[in-house]
XYZ file of C-alpha atoms in Angstrom:
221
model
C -84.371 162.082 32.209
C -85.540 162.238 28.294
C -88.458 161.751 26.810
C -88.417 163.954 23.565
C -85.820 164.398 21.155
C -85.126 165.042 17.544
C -84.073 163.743 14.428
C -84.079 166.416 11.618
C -80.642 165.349 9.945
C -81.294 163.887 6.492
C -79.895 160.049 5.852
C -76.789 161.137 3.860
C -75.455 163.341 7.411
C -76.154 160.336 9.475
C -74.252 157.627 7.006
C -71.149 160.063 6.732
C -71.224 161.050 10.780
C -71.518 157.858 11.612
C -69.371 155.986 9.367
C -71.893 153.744 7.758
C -71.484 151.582 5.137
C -75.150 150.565 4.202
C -78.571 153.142 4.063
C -80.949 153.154 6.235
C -84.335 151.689 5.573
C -86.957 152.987 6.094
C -85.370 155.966 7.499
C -87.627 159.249 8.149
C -87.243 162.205 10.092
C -89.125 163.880 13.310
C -89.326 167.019 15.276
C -90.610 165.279 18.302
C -89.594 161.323 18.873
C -91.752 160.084 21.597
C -91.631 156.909 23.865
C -93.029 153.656 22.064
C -92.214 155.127 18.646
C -89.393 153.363 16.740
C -86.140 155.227 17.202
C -83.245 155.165 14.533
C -80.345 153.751 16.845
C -76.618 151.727 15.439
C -75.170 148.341 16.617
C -72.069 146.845 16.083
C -72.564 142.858 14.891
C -69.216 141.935 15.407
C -68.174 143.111 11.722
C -69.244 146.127 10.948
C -71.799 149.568 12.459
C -75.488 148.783 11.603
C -78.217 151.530 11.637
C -81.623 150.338 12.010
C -84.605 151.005 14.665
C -85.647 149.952 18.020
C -89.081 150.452 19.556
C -87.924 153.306 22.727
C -88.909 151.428 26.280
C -86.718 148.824 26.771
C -88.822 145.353 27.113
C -85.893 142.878 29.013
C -85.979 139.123 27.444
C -87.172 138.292 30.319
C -90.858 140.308 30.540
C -93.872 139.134 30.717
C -95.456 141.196 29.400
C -94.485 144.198 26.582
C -96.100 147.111 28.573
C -93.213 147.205 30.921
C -91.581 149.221 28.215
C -93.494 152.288 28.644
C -91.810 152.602 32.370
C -88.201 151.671 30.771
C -87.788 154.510 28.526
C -84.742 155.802 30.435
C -82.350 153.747 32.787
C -79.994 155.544 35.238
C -76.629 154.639 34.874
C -75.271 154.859 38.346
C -77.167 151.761 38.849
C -77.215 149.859 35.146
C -74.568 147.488 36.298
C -76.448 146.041 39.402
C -79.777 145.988 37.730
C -80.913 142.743 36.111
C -83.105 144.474 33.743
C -79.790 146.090 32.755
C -77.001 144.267 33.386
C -76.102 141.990 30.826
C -77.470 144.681 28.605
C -73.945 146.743 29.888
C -71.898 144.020 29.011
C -72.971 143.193 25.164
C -76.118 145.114 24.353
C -75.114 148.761 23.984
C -76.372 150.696 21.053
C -75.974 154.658 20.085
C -79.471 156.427 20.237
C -79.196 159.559 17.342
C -80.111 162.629 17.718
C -79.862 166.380 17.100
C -81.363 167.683 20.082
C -83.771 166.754 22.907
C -86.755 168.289 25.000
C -86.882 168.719 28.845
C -89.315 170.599 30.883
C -88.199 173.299 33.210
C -90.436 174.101 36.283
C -91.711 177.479 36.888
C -94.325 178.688 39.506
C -96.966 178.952 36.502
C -96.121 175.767 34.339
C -93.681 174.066 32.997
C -91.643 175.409 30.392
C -90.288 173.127 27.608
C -86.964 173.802 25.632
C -84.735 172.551 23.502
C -81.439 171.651 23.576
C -78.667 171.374 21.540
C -74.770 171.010 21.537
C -72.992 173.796 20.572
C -70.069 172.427 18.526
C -71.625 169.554 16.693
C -75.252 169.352 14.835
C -75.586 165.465 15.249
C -74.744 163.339 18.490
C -75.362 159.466 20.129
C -77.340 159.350 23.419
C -75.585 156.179 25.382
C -78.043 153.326 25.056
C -78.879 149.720 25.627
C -81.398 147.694 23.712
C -82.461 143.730 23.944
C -84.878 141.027 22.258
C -88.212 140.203 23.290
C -90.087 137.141 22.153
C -93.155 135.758 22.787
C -95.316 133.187 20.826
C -95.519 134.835 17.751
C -94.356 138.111 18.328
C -90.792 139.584 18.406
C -89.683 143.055 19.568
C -86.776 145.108 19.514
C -86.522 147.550 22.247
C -83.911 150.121 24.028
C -83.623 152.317 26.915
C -81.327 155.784 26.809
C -79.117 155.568 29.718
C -79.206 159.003 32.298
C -77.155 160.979 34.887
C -77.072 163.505 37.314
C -77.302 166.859 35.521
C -74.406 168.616 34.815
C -73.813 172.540 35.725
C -75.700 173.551 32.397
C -78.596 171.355 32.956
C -79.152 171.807 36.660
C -81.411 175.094 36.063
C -83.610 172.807 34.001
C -84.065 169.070 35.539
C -81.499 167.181 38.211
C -81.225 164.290 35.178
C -80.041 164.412 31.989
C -79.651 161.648 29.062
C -75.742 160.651 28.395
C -74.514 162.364 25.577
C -71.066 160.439 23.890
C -68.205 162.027 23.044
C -67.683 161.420 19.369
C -64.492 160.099 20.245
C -66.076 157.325 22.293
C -68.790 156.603 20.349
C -67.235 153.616 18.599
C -65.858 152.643 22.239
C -69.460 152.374 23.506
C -70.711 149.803 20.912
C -67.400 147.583 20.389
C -68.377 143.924 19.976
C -66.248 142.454 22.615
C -68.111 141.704 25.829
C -67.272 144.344 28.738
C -67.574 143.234 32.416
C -70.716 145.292 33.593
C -69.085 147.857 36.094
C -66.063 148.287 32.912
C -69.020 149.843 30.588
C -70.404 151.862 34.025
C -67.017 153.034 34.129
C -66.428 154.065 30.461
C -69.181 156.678 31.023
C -68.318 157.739 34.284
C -65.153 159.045 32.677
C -66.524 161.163 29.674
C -66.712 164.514 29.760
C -69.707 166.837 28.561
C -69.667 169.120 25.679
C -71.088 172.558 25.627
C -74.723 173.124 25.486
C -77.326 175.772 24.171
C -80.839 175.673 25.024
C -84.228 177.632 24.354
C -88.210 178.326 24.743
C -90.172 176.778 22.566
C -94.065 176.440 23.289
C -96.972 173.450 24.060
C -97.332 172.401 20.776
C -94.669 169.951 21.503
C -96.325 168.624 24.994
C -98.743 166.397 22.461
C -96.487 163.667 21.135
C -98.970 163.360 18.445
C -97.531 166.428 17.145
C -94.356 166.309 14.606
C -93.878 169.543 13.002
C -91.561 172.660 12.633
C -93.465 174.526 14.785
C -92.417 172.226 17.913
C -88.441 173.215 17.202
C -89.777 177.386 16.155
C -88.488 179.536 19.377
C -90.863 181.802 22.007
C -89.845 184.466 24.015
């Protein structure tokens, strides 16, 4: 699964990564993104990449009510296509999630220990995501879900899931306008490979998701 990640890449690295031709607004930082915060994610409209944010817990169209978010945070993929809180979202919803590293929690016999992860090779990356509209008398939101695996060789000594990471190359791939028959986009990341990843220790602090400082990134022993 994920449910922490990072965001410490300042707006001019993010326009210039990405390929964006307009700033971000309101854009800010954090060392430890949380579900039901806003998350800085990019859609493509048809004519060009936008970068905006998207409330993380994906509320369908369909919802009742907005609290179903909190239990859509992540959305396995091996499934997305079949789902119907999901699968229209694989055929014209898909969004990149940014990030510079994430948070899982390994289980020990005394606790569980978080870390950190990163990729080795690049500093900035896309999580594979889907978002949608939610209205409801007067009130309008704009939500997403990051979209999960079975972990890969790296990852297996620290959870069974991970969040999908895109290959830079198929980043643009991921969000292209034209509609994709549900199973097509299942497909598309079925066939991307992983990068390399580093991970390691860092303490509590970052357990509170009220807390958003450097010491949630600083390494223990």
């Amino acid at each position: 699964m994920c449910g922490r990640y990072t965001l410490l890449a300042d707006e001019l690295e993010i326009l210039e990564e990405f390929e964006l031709q307009e700033g971000i607004e309101s854009f800010n930082q954090s060392y430890n993104i949380a579900p039901g915060q806003n998350v800085l994610a990019i859609i493509h409209d048809g004519n060009k990449k936008r970068a905006g944010y998207l409330r993380w817990g994906l509320v369908p169209s369909w919802a009742k009510d907005e609290k179903i978010g909190y239990k859509m945070i992540n959305s396995r993929s091996e499934t997305a296509d079949e789902k119907p809180s999901f699968k229209n979202l694989m055929s014209r919803k898909r969004c990149l999630i940014i990030a510079d590293s994430f948070y899982e929690w390994k289980k020990t016999e005394q606790e569980k220990q978080p870390k950190r992860i990163q990729l080795k090779d690049r500093k900035l990356f896309a999580f594979a995501g889907l978002w949608d509209k939610w209205e409801q008398e007067d009130q309008t939101l704009f939500t997403c879900t990051i979209l999960t695996k079975e972990a890969n060789s790296f990852m297996q000594d620290i959870h069974h899931r991970m969040p999908i990471i895109l290959p830079k190359q198929k980043e643009d791939e991921w969000i292209q306008p034209n509609q994709l028959q549900p199973e097509k986009a299942k497909q598309l990341l079925q066939h991307m490979d992983d990068e390399d990843f580093t991970a390691y220790n860092v303490g509590n602090h970052v357990n509170a998701a009220k807390n958003n400082d450097p010491l949630c990134i600083d390494p223990i022993a």
